[in-house]
PDB file of C-alpha atoms in Angstrom:
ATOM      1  CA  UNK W   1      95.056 179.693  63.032  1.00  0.00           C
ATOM      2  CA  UNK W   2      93.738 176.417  61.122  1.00  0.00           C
ATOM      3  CA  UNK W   3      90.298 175.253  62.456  1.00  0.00           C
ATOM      4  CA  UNK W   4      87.503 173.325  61.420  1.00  0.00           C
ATOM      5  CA  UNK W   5      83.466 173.855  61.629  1.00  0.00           C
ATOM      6  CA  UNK W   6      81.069 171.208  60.986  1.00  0.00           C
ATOM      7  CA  UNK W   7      77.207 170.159  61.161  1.00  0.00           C
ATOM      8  CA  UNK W   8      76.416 170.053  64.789  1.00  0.00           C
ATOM      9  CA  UNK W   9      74.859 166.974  65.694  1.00  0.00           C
ATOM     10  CA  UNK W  10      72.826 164.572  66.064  1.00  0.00           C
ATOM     11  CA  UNK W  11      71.213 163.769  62.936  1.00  0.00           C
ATOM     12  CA  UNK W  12      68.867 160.962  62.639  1.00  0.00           C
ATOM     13  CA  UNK W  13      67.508 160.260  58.919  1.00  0.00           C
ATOM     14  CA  UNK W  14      65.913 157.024  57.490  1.00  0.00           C
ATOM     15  CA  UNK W  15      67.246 154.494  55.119  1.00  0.00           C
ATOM     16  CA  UNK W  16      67.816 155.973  51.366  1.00  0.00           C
ATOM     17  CA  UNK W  17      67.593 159.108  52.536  1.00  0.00           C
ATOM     18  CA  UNK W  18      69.687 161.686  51.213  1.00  0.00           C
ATOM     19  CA  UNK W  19      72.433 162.949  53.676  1.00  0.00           C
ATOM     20  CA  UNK W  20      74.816 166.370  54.024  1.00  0.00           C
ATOM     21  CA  UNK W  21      76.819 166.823  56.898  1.00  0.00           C
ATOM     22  CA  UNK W  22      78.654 170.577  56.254  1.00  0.00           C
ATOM     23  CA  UNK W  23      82.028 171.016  57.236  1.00  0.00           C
ATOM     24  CA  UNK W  24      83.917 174.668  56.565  1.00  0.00           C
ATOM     25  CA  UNK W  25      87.402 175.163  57.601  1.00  0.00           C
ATOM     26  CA  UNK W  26      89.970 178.123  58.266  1.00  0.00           C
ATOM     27  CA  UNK W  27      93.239 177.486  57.187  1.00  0.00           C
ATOM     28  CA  UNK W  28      96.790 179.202  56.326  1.00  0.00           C
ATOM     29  CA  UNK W  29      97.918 178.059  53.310  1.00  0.00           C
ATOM     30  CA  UNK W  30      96.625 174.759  51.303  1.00  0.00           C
ATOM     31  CA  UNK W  31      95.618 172.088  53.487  1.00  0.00           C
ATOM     32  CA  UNK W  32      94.561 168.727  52.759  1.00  0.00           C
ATOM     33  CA  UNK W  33      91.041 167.896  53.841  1.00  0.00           C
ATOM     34  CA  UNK W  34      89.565 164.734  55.372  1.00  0.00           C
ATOM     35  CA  UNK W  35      86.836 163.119  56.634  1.00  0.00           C
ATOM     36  CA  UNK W  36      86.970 160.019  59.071  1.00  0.00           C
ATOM     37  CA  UNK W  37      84.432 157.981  60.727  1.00  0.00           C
ATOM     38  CA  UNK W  38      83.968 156.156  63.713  1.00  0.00           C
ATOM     39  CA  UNK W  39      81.795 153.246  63.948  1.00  0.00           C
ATOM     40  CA  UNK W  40      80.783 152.328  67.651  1.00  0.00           C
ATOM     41  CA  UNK W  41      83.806 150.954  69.676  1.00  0.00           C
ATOM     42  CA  UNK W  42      86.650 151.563  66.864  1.00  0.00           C
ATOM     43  CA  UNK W  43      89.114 153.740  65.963  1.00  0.00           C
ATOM     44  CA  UNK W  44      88.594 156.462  63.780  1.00  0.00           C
ATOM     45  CA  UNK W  45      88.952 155.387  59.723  1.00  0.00           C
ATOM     46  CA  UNK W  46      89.654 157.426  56.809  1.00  0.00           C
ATOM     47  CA  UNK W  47      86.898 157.781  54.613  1.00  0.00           C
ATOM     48  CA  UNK W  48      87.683 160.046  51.774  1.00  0.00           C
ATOM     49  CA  UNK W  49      90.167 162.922  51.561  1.00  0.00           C
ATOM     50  CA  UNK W  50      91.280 165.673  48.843  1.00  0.00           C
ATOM     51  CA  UNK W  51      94.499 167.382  48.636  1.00  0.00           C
ATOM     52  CA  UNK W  52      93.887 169.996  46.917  1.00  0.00           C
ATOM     53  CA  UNK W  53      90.890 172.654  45.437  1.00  0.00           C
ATOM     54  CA  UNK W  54      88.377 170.937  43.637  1.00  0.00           C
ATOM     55  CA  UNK W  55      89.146 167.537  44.020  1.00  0.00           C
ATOM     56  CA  UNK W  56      86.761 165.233  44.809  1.00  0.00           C
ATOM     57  CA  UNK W  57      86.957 162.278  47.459  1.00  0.00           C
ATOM     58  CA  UNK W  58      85.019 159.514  47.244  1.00  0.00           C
ATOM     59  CA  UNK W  59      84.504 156.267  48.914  1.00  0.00           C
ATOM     60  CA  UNK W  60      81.766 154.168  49.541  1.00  0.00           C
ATOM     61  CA  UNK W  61      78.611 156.280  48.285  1.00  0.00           C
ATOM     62  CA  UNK W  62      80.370 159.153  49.967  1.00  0.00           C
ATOM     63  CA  UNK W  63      81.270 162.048  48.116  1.00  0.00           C
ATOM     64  CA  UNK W  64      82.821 165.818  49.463  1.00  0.00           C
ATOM     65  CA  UNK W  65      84.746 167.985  47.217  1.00  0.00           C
ATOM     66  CA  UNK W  66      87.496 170.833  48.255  1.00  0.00           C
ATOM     67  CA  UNK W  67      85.868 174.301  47.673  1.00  0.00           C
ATOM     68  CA  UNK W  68      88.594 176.731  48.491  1.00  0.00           C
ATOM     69  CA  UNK W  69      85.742 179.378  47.019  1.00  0.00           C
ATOM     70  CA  UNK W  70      83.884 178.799  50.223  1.00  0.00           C
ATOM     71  CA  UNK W  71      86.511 177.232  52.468  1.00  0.00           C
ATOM     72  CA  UNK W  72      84.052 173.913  52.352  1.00  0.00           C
ATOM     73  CA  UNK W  73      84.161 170.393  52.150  1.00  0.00           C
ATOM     74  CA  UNK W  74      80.482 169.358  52.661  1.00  0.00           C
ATOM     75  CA  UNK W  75      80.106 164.886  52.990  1.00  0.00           C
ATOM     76  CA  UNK W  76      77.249 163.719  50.759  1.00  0.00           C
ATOM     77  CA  UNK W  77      76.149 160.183  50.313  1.00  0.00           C
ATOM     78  CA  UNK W  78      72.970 159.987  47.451  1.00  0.00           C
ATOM     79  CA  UNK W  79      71.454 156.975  49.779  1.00  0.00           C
ATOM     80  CA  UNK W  80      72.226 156.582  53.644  1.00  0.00           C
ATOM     81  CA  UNK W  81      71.910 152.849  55.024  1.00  0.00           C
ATOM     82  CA  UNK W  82      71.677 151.556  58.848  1.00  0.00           C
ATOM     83  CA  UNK W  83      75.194 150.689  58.497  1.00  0.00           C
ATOM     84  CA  UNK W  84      76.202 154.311  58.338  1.00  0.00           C
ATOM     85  CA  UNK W  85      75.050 155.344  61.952  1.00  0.00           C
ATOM     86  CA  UNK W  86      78.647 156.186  62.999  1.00  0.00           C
ATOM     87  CA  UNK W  87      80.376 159.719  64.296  1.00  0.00           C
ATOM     88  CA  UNK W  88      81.485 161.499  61.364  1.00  0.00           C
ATOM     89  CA  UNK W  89      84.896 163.828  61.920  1.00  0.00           C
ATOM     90  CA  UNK W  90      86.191 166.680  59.013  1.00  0.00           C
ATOM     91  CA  UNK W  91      89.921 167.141  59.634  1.00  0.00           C
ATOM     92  CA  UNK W  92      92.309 169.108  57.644  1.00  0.00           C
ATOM     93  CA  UNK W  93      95.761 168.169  57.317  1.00  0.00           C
ATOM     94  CA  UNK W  94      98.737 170.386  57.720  1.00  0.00           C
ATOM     95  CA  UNK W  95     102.075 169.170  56.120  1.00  0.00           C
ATOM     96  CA  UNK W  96      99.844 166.524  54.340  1.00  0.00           C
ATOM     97  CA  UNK W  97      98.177 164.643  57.260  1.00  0.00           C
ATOM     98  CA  UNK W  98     101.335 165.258  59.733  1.00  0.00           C
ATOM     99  CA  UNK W  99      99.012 167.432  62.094  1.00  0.00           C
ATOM    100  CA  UNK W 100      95.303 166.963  61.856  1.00  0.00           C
ATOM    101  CA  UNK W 101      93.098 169.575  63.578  1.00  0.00           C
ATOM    102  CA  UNK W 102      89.251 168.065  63.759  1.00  0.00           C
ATOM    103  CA  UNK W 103      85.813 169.392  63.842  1.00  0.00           C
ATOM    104  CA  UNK W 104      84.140 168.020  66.487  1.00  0.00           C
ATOM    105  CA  UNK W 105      82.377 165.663  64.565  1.00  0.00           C
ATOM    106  CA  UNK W 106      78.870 164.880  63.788  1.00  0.00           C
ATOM    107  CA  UNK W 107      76.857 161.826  65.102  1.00  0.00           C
ATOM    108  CA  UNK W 108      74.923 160.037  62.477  1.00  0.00           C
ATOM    109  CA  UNK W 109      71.931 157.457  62.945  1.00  0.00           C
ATOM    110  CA  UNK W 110      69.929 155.875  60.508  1.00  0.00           C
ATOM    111  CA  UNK W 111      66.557 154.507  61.073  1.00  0.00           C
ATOM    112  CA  UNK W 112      65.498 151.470  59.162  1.00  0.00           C
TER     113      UNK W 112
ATOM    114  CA  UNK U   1      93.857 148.563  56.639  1.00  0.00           C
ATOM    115  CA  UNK U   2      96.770 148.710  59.514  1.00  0.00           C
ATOM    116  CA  UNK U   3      95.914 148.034  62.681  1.00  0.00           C
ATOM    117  CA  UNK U   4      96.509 150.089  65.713  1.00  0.00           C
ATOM    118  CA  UNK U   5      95.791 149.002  69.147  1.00  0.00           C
ATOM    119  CA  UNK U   6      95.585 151.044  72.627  1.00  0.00           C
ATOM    120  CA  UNK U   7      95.921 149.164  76.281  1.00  0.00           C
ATOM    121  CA  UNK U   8      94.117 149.806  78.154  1.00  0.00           C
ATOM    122  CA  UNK U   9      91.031 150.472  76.883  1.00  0.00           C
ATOM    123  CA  UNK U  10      89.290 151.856  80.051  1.00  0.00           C
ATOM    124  CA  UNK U  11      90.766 152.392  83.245  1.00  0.00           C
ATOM    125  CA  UNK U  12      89.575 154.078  86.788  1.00  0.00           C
ATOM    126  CA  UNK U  13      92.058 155.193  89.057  1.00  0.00           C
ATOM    127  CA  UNK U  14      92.638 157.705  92.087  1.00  0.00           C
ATOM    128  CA  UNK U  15      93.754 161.045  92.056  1.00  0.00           C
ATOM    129  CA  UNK U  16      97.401 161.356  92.330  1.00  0.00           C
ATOM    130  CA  UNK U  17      98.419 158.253  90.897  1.00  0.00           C
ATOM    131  CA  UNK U  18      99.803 157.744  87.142  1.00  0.00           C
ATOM    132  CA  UNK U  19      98.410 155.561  84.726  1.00  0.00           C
ATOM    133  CA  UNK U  20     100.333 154.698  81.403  1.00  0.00           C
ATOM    134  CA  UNK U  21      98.520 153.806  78.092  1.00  0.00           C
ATOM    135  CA  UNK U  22      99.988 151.723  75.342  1.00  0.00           C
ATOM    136  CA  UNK U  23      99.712 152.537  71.414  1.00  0.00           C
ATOM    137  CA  UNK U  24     100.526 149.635  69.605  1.00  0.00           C
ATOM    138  CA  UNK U  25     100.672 149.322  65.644  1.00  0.00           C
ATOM    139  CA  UNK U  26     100.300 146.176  64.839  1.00  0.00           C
ATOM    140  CA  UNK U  27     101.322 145.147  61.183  1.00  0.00           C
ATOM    141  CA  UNK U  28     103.061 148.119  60.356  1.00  0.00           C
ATOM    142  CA  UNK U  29     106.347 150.162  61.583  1.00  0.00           C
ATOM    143  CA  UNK U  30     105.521 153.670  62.318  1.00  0.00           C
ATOM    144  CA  UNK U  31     108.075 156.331  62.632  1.00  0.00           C
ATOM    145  CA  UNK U  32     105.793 158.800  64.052  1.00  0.00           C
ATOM    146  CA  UNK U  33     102.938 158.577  66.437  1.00  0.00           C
ATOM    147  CA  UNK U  34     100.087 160.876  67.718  1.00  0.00           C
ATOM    148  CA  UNK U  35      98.582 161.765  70.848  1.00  0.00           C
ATOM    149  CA  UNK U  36      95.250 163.119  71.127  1.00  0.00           C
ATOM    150  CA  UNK U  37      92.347 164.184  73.738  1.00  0.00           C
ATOM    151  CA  UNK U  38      88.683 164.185  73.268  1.00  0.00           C
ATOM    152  CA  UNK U  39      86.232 165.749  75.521  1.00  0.00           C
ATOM    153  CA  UNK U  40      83.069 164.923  75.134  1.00  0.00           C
ATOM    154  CA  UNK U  41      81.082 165.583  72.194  1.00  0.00           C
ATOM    155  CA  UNK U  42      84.190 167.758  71.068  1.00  0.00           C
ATOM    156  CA  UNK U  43      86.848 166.953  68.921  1.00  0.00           C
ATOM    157  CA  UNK U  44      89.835 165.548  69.008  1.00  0.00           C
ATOM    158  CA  UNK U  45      93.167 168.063  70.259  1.00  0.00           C
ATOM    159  CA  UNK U  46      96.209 167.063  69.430  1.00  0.00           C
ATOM    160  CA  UNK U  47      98.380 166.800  72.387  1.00  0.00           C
ATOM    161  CA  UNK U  48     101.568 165.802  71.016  1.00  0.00           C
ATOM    162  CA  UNK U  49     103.759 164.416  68.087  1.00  0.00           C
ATOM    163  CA  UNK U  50     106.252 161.092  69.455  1.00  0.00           C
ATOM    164  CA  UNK U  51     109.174 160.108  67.190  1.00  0.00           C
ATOM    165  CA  UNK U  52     110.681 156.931  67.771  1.00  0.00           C
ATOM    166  CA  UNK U  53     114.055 157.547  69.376  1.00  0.00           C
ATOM    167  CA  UNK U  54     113.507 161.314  69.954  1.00  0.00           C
ATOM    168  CA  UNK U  55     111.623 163.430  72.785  1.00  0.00           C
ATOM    169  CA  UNK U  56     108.096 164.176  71.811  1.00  0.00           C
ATOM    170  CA  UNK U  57     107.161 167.647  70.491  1.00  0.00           C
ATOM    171  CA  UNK U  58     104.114 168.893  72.798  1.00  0.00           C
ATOM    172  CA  UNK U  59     101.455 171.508  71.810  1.00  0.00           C
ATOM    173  CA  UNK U  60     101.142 174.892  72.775  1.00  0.00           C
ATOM    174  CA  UNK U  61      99.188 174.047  76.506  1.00  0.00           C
ATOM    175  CA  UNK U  62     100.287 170.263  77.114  1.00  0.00           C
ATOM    176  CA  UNK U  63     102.323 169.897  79.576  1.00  0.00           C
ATOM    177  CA  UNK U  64     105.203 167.806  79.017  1.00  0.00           C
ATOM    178  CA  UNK U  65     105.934 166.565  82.548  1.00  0.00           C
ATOM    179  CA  UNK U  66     102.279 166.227  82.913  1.00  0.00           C
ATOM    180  CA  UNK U  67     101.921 163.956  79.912  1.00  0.00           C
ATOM    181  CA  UNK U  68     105.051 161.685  79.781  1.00  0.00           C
ATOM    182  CA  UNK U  69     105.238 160.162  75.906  1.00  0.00           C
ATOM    183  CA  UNK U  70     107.454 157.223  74.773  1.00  0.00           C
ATOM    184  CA  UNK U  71     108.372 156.523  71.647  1.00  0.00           C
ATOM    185  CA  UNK U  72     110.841 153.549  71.943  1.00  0.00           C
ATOM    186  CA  UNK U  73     110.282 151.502  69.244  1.00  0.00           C
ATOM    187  CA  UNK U  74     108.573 151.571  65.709  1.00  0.00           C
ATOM    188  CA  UNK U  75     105.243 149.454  66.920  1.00  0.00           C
ATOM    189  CA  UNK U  76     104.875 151.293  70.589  1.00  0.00           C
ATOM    190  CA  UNK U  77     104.597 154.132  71.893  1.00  0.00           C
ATOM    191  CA  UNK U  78     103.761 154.801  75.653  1.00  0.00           C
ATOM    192  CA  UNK U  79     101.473 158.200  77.351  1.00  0.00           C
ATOM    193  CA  UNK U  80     101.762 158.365  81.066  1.00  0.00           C
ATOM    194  CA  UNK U  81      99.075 160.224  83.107  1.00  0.00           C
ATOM    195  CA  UNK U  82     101.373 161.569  86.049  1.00  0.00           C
ATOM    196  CA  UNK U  83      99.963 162.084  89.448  1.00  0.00           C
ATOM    197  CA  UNK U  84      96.881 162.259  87.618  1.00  0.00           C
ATOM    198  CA  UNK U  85      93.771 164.629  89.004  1.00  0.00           C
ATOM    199  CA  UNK U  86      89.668 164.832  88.209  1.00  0.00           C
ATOM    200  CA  UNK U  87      90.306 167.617  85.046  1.00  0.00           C
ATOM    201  CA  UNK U  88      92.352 164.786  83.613  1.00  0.00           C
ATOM    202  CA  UNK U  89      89.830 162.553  82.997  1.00  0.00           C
ATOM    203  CA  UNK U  90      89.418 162.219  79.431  1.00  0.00           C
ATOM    204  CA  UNK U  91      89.234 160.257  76.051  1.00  0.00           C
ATOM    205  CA  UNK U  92      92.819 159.458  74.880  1.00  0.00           C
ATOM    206  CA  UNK U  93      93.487 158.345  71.416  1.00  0.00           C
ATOM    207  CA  UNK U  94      96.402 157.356  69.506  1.00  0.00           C
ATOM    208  CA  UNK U  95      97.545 157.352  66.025  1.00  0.00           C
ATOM    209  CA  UNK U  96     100.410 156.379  64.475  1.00  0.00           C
ATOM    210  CA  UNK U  97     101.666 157.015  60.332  1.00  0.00           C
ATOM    211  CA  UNK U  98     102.467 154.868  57.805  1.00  0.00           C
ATOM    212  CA  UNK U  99     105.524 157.069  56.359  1.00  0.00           C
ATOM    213  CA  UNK U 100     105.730 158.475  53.000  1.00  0.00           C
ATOM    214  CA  UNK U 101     105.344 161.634  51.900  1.00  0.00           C
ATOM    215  CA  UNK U 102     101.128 161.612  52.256  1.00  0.00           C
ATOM    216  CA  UNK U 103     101.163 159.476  55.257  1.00  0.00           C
ATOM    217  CA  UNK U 104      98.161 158.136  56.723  1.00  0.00           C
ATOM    218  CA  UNK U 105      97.358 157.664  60.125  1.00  0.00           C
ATOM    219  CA  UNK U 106      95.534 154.743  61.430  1.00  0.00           C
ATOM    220  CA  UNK U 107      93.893 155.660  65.086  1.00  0.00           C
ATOM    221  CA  UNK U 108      93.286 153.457  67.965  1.00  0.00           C
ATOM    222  CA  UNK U 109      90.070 152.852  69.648  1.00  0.00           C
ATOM    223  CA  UNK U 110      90.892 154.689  72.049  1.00  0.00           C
ATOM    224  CA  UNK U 111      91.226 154.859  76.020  1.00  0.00           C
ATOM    225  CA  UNK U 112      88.917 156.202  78.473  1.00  0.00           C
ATOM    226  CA  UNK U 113      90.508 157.819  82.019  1.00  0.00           C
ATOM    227  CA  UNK U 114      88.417 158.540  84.715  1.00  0.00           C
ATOM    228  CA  UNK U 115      90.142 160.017  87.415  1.00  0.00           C
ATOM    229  CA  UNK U 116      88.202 159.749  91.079  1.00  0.00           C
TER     230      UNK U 116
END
């Protein structure tokens, strides 16, 4: 069946640090990938997706590109800032985004 | 980006009564809406698909005449909580999709359930 794996949390870094939050997924055929986040009391947004191997999403500072290689679609951001600290969720998306299946996401906080 | 809204957003209640939770999208028509169910500090599990104007297509596991869904127009769709017990106490978001052929779904904030 499809499933997804990421970075168990929490992770706590300080501002313009460097940040990877791993995400690896099992899937039947060629999903789309996503990743959404969830800043305190809101719904869950898309951030970035790619629909198919090596693409790369980006948005934001945020990068993660679709290795079908390693079935991995590792979030990067070059320099994290206190507005980050949110709950970040990797999702692939069967029939396009029709049925999402989550990891169960990673909770982020940055330090000033 | 569209807006989706959930009513309640927390809500307490006693065992064996139901509770019903509103998904609302706001600026946008959406033909199809999701149901999901977070535990915490797990993800989110789909629970079930709504179409407006159509019965709702349950996962494997839900149980439909647990989980009552209605889809009756294109801005709301409705999840009832029947005779609701402890286990069912929960985190229930919605989503609904913008259409096309990539849709994208916009979530709600979410709705907290604690059953006593």
């Amino acid at each position: 069946g499809n499933s997804v794996t990421q970075m168990e949390g929490p992770v706590t870094l300080s501002e313009e640090a460097f940040l990877t939050i791993n995400c690896t997924y099992t899937a039947t055929g060629y999903p789309s990938l996503f990743w959404y986040v969830q800043y305190p009391g809101e719904g869950l947004q898309l951030l970035l997706k790619a629909t198919k191997a090596d693409d790369k999403g980006s948005n934001k500072g945020f990068e993660a590109t679709y290795r079908k290689e390693t079935t991995s679609f590792h979030l990067e951001k070059g320099s994290v800032q206190v507005s980050d600290s949110a709950v970040y969720f990797c999702a692939l998306g069967v029939q396009g985004a029709q049925k999402l299946v989550f990891g169960q996401g990673t909770r982020l906080t940055i330090n000033p | 980006g569209a807006v989706v809204s959930q009513h309640p957003s927390w809500v307490i209640c006693k065992s064996g009564t139901s509770v019903k939770i509103e998904c609302r999208s706001l600026d946008f028509q959406a033909t199809t809406m999701f149901w999901y169910r977070q535990f915490p500090k797990q993800s989110l599990m789909l629970m079930a698909t709504s179409n407006e104007g159509s019965k709702a297509t349950y996962e494997q596991g839900v149980e439909k005449d647990k989980f009552l869904i209605n889809h009756a127009s294109l801005t709301l769709s409705t999840l009832t909580v029947t005779s609701a017990h402890p286990e069912d106490s929960s985190f229930y978001i919605c989503s609904a999709e913008s259409g096309g052929a990539q849709g994208e779904q916009f979530f709600g904030p979410g709705t907290r359930l604690t059953v006593l």
